[in-house]
Short mmCIF file of C-alpha atoms and ligand atoms in Angstrom, two decimals:
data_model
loop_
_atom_site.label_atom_id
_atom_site.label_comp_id
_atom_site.label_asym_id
_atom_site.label_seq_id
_atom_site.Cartn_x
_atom_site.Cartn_y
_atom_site.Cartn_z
CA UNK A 1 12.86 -25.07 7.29
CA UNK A 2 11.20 -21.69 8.50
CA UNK A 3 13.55 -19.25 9.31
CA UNK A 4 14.05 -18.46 13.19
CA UNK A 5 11.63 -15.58 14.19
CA UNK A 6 12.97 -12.46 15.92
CA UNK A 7 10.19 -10.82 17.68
CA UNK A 8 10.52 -7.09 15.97
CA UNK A 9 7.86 -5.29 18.09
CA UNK A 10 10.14 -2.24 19.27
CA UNK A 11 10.92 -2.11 22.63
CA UNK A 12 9.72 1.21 23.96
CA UNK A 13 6.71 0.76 21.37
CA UNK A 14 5.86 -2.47 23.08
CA UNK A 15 6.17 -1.54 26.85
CA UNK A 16 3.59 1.89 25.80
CA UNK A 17 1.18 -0.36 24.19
CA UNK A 18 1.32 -3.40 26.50
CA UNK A 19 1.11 -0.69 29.94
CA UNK A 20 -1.67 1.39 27.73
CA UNK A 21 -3.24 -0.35 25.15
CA UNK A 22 -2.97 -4.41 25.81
CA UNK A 23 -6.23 -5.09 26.07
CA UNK A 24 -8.77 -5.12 23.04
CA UNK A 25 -10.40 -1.80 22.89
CA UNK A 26 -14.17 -3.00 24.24
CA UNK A 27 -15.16 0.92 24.25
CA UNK A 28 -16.56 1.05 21.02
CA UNK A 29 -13.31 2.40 19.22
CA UNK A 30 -11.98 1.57 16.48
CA UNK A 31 -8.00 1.93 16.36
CA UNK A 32 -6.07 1.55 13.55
CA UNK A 33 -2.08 1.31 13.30
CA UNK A 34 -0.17 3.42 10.66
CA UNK A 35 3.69 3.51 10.29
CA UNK A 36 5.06 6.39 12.52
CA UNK A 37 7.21 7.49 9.64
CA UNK A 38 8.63 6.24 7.18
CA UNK A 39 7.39 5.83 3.54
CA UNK A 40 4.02 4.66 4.57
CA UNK A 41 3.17 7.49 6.90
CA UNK A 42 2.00 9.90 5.11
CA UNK A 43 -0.32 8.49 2.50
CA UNK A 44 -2.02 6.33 5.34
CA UNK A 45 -2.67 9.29 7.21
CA UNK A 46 -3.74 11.41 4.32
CA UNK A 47 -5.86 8.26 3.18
CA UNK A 48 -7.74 8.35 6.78
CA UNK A 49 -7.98 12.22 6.74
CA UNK A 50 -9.60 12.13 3.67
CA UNK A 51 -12.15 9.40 5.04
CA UNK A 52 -12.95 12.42 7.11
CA UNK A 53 -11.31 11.45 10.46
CA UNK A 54 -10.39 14.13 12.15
CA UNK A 55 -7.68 13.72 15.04
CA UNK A 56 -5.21 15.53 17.07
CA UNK A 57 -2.20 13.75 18.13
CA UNK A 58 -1.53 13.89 21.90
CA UNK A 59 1.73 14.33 23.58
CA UNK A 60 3.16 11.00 23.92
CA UNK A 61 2.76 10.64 20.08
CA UNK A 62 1.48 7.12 19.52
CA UNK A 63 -1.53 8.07 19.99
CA UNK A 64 -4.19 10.43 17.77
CA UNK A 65 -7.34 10.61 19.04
CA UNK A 66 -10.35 10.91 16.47
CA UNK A 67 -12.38 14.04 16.80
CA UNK A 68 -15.26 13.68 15.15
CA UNK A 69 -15.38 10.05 14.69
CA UNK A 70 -14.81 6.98 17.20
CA UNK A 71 -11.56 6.32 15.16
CA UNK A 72 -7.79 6.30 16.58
CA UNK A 73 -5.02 6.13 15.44
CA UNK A 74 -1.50 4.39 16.69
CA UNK A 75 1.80 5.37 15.13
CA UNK A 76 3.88 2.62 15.04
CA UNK A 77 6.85 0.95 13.05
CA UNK A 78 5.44 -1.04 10.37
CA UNK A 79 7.19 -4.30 11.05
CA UNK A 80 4.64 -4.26 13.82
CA UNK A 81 1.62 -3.45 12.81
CA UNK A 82 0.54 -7.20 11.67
CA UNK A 83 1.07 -8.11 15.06
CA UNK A 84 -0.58 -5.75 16.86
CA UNK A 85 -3.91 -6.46 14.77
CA UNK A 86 -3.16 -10.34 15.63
CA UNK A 87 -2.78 -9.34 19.71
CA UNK A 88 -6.18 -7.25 19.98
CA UNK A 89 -4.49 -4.09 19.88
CA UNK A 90 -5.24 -2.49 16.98
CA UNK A 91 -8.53 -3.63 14.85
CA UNK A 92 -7.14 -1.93 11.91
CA UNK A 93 -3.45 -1.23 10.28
CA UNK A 94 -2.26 -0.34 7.17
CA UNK A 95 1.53 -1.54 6.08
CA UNK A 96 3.41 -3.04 3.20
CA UNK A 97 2.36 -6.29 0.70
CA UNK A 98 5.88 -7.15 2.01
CA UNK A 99 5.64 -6.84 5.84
CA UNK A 100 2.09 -8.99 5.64
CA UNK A 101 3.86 -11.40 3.94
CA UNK A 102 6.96 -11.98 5.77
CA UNK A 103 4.71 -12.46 8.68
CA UNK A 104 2.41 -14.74 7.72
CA UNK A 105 5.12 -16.44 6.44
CA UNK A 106 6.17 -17.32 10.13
CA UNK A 107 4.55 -18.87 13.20
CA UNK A 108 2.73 -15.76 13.52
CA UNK A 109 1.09 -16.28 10.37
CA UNK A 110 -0.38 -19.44 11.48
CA UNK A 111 -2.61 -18.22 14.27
CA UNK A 112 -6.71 -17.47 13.86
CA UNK A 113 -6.24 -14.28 14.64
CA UNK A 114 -3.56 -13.69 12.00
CA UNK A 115 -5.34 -10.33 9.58
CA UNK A 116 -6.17 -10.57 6.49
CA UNK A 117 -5.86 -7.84 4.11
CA UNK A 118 -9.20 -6.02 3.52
CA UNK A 119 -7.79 -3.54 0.86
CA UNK A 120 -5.14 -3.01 -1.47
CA UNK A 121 -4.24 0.84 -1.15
CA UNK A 122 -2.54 2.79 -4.33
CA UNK A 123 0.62 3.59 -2.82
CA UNK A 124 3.70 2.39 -1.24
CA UNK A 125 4.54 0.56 -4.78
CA UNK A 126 7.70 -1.66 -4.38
CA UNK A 127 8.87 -4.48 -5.46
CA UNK A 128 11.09 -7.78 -3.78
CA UNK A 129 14.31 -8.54 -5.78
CA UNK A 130 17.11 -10.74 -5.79
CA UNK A 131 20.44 -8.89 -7.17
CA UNK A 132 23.79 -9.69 -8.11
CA UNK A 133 27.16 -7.69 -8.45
CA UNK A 134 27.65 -6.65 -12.02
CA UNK A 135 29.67 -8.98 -13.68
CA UNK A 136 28.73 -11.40 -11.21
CA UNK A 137 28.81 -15.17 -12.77
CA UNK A 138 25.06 -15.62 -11.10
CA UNK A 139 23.31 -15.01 -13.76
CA UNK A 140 20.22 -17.09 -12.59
CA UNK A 141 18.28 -18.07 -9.28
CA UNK A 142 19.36 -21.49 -9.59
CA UNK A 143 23.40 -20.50 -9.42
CA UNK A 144 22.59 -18.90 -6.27
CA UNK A 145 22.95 -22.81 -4.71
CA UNK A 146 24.90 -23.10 -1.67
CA UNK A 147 25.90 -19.09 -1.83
CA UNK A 148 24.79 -16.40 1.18
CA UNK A 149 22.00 -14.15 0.28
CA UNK A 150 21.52 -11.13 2.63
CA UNK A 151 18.50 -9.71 3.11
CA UNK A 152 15.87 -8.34 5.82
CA UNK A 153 12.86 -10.69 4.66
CA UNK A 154 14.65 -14.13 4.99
CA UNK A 155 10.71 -15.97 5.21
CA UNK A 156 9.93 -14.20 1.48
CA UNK A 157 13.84 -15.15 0.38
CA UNK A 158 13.47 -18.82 1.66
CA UNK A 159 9.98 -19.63 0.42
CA UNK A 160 10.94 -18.33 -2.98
CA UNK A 161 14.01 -19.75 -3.19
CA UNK A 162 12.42 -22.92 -2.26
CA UNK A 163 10.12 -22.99 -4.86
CA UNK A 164 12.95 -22.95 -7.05
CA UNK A 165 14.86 -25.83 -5.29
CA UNK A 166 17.54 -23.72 -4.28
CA UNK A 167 19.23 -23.39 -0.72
CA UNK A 168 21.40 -20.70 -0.01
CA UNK A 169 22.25 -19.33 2.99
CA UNK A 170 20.61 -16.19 4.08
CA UNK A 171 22.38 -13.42 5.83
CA UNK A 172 20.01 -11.91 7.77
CA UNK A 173 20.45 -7.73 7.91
CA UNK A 174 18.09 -5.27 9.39
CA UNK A 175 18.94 -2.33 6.85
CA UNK A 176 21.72 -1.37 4.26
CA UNK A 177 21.37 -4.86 2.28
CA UNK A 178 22.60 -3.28 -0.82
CA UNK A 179 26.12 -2.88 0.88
CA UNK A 180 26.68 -6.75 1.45
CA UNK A 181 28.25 -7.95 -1.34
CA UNK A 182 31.00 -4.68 -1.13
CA UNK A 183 31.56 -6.17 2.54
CA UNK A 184 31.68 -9.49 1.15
CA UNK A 185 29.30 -10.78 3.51
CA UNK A 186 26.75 -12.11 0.94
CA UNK A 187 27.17 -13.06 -2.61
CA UNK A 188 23.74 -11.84 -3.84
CA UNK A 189 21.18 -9.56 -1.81
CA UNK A 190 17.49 -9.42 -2.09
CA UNK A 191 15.88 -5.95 -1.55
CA UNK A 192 13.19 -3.71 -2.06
CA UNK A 193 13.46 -2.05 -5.11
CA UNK A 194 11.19 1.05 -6.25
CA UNK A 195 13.15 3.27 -8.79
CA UNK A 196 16.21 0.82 -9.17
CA UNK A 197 18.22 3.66 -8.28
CA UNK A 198 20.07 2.22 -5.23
CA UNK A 199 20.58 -0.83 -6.87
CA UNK A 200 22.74 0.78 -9.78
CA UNK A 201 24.46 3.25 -6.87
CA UNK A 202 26.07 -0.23 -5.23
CA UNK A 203 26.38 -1.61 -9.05
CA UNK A 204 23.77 -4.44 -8.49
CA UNK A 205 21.86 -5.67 -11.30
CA UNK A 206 18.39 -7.03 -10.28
CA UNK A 207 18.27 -10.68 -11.32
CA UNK A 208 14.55 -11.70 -10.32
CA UNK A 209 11.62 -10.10 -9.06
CA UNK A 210 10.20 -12.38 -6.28
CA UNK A 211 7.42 -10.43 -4.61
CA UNK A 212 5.56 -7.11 -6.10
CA UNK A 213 3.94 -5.78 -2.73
CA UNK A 214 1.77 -2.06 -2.01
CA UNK A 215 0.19 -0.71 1.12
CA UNK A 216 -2.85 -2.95 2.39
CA UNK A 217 -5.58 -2.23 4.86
CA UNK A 218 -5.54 -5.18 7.02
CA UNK A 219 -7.78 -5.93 9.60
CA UNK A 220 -8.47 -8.85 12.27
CA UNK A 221 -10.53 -11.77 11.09
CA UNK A 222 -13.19 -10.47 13.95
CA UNK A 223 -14.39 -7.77 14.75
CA UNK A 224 -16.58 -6.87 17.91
CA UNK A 225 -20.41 -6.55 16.61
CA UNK A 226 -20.24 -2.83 18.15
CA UNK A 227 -17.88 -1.78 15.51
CA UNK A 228 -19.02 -3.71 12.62
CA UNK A 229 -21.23 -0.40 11.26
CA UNK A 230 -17.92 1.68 11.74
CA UNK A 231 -15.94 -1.01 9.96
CA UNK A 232 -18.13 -0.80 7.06
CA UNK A 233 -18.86 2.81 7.34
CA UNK A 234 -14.77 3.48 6.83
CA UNK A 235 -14.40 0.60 4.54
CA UNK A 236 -16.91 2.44 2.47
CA UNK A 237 -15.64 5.54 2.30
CA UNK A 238 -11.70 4.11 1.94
CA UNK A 239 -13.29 2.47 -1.31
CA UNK A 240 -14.83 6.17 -2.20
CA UNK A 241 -11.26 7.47 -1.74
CA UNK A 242 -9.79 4.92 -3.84
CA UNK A 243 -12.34 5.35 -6.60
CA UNK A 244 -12.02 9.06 -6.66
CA UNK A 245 -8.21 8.97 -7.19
CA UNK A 246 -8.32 7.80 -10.36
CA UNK A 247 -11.84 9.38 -11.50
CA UNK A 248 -12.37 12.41 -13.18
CA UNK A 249 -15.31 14.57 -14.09
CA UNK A 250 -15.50 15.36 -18.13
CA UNK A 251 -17.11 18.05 -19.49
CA UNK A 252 -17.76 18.30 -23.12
CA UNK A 253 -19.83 19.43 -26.38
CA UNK A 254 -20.23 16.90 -28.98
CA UNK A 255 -22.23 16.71 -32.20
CA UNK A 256 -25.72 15.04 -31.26
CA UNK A 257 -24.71 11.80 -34.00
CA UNK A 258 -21.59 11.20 -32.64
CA UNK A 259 -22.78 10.11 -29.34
CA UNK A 260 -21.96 6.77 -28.88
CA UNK A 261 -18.32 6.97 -30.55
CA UNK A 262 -17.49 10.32 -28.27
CA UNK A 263 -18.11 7.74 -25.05
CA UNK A 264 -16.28 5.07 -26.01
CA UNK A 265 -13.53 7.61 -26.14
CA UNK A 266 -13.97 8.40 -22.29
CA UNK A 267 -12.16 5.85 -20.46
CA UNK A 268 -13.94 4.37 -17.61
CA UNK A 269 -16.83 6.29 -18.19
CA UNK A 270 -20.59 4.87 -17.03
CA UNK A 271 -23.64 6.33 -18.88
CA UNK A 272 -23.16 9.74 -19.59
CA UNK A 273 -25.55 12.26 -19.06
CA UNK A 274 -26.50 14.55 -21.91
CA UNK A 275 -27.86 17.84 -22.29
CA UNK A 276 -29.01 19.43 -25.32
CA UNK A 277 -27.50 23.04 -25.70
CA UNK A 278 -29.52 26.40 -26.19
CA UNK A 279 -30.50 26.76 -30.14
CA UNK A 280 -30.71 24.70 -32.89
CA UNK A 281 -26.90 23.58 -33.02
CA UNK A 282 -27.36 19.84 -33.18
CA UNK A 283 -24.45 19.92 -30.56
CA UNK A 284 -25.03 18.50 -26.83
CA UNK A 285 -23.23 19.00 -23.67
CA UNK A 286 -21.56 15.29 -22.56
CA UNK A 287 -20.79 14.85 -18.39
CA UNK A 288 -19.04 11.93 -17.88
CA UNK A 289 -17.42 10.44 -14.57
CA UNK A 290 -14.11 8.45 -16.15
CA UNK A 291 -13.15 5.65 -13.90
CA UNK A 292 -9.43 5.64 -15.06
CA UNK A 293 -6.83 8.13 -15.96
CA UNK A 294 -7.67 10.68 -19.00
CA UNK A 295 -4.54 11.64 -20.89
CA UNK A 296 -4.28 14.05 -23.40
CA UNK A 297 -4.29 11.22 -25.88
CA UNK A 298 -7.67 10.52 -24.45
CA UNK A 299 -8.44 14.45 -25.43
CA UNK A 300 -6.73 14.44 -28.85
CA UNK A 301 -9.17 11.82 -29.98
CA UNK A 302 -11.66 13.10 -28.68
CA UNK A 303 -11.31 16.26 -30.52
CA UNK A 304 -10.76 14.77 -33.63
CA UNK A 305 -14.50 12.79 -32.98
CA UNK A 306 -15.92 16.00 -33.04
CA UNK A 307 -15.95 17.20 -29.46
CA UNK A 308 -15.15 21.13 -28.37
CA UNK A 309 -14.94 22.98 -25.35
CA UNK A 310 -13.68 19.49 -23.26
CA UNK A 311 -13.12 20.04 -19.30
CA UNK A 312 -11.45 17.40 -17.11
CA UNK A 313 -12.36 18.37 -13.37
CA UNK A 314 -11.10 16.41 -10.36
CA UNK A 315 -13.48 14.62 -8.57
CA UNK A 316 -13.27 15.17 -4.42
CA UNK A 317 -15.67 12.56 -3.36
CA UNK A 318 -17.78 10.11 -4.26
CA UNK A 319 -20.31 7.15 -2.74
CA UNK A 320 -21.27 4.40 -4.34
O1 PRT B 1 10.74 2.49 10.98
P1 PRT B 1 9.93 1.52 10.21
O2 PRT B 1 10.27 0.07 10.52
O3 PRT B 1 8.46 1.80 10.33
O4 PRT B 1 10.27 1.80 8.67
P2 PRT B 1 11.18 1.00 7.63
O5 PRT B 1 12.50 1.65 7.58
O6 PRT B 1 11.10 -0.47 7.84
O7 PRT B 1 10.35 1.21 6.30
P3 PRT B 1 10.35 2.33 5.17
O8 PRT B 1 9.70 3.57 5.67
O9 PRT B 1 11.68 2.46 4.49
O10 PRT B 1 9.37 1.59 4.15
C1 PRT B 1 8.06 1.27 4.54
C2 PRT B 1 7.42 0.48 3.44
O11 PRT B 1 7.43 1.26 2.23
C3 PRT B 1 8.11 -0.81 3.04
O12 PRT B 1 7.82 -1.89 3.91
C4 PRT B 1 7.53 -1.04 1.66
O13 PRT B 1 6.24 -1.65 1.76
C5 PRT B 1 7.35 0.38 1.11
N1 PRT B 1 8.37 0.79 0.13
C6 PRT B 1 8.11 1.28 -1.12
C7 PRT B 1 9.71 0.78 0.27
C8 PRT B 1 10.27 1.25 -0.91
N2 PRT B 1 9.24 1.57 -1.76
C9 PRT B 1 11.70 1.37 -1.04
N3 PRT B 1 12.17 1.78 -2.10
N4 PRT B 1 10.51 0.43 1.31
C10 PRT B 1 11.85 0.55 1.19
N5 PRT B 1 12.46 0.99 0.07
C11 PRT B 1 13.97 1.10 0.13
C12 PRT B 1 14.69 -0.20 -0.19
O14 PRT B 1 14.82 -0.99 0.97
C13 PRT B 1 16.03 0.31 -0.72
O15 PRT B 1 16.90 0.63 0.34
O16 PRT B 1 14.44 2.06 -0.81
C14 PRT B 1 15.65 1.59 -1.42
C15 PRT B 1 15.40 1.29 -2.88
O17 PRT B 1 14.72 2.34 -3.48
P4 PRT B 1 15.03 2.71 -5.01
O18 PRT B 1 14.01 3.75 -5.36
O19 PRT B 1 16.43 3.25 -5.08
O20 PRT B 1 14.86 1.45 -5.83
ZN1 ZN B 2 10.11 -1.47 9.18
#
């Protein structure tokens, strides 16, 4: 049975976007929802800003107007954001693996004009988790038959716990899940966990991961043929950012021989370019962009191949 839906749009967030922004854009604009604040807030805006959108936010505060590009930007909560991509409102939004899901878990998911997600984003890293009181005599899903579960995502709790077989009874809570068992309203929880730190503060112990969520772009299944080239355009350079975030720019001398071993030693890297060095040293400067993280193990080895003078330079931007 799907749990009962409570629409979560905020009030005072719903009657400024229904009096002001209701209607599907149809002047060429591209708006895209980001969390207000919150976790999520700012690594979506510093993932647009460095997309080179400029904006200003206005008075009101929902609203940041793109300077330089035809790009706005609503600051909402995050429960909402699937919604307002579904209603028109928004063509873009960026929330949580965990919010999508919950969402399209309900009614709301079934609709054509539910989004999909368009990226996966590298932050906002959490994961979905069932947890028990320590000493607890749950010691697996299945014992959790028949109990109360509390949480603020009963969709995710149900499904999963339905794949399982299991019916419990789920408690729903807007916030402070961890405290439900000390209440004794709930005999197990299931949270998002990051660090596991506020788990061991209430002396849970997670039992069983159930969902392992990050940020995602998401975006409406259409999109007006006016903004398709700005779609694409920012979908472009989002994938630039993402690319760069990891990528570095390596710098180093090698012998002339050792060529081949010294880049399979770069991690990530694509054909390196090399340059032979003034005089007769039978040494040649390596540049290498490295698609993935470079550690100093990555170095040591490197050194012990033969390479000298090795620089690891960020890399600000980049196109494909
Ligand atoms: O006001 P609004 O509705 O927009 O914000 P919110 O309070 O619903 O969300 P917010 O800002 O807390 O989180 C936004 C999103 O960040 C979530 O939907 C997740 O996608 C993501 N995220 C990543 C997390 C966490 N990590 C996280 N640790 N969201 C919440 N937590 C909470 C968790 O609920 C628990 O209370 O942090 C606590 C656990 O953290 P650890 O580090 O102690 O394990
Ligand atoms: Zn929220």
């Amino acid at each position: 049975m799907r749990a009962v839906r409570i629409i979560r749009i905020n009030v005072l967030t719903r009657y400024y976007i229904m009096t002001n922004y209701s209607a599907p854009n149809g002047n060429g604009r591209l708006r895209i929802a980001v969390q207000k604040s919150g976790r999520l807030n700012k690594a979506s805006v510093e993932l647009l800003q460095k997309c080179g959108v400029k904006f200003i936010r206005s008075k009101n505060n929902l609203l940041a107007c793109g300077q330089n590009l035809p790009i706005d930007l609503l600051y909402v909560r995050d429960d909402d954001i699937p919604r307002l991509i579904a209603s028109g409102s928004c063509q873009l939004g960026i929330a949580g693996g965990n919010v999508y899901q919950e969402e399209r878990l309900t009614e709301a998911g079934d609709s054509p004009s539910f989004p999909t997600p368009l990226r996966t984003l590298d932050f906002g890293q959490c994961r979905l988790s069932i947890a028990v009181p320590e000493g607890s005599k749950i010691k697996d899903t299945s014992d959790l038959n028949g109990l109360r579960i509390a949480t603020s995502y009963p969709a995710l709790t149900r499904d999963y716990l339905a794949s399982r077989g299991v019916t419990a009874d789920i408690v729903l809570l807007s916030g402070s899940v961890e405290v439900a068992p000390e209440l004794g309203t709930a005999d197990a929880i299931c949270d998002l966990v990051s660090t596991g730190q506020t788990l061991a503060a209430h002396r849970l112990i997670e039992l069983q991961p159930i969902f392992q969520s990050q940020a995602l772009l998401l975006g409406g299944p259409e999109i007006e043929p006016s903004m398709q080239s700005l779609l694409n355009m920012l979908l472009a350079r989002v994938d630039g950012v993402l690319t760069v975030n990891e990528s570095k720019y390596v710098m180093l001398h090698a012998p002339a021989n050792k060529i081949s071993e010294i880049t399979g030693l770069l991690p990530g890297a694509e054909t390196p370019t090399v340059l032979p060095l003034e005089g007769n040293s039978g040494r040649v400067a390596v540049h290498a962009v490295c698609r993935e993280s470079v550690f100093w193990e990555h170095l040591e080895s490197l050194k012990a191949a033969g390479a000298s003078s090795v620089l690891v330079l960020p890399v600000e931007k980049m196109l494909a």
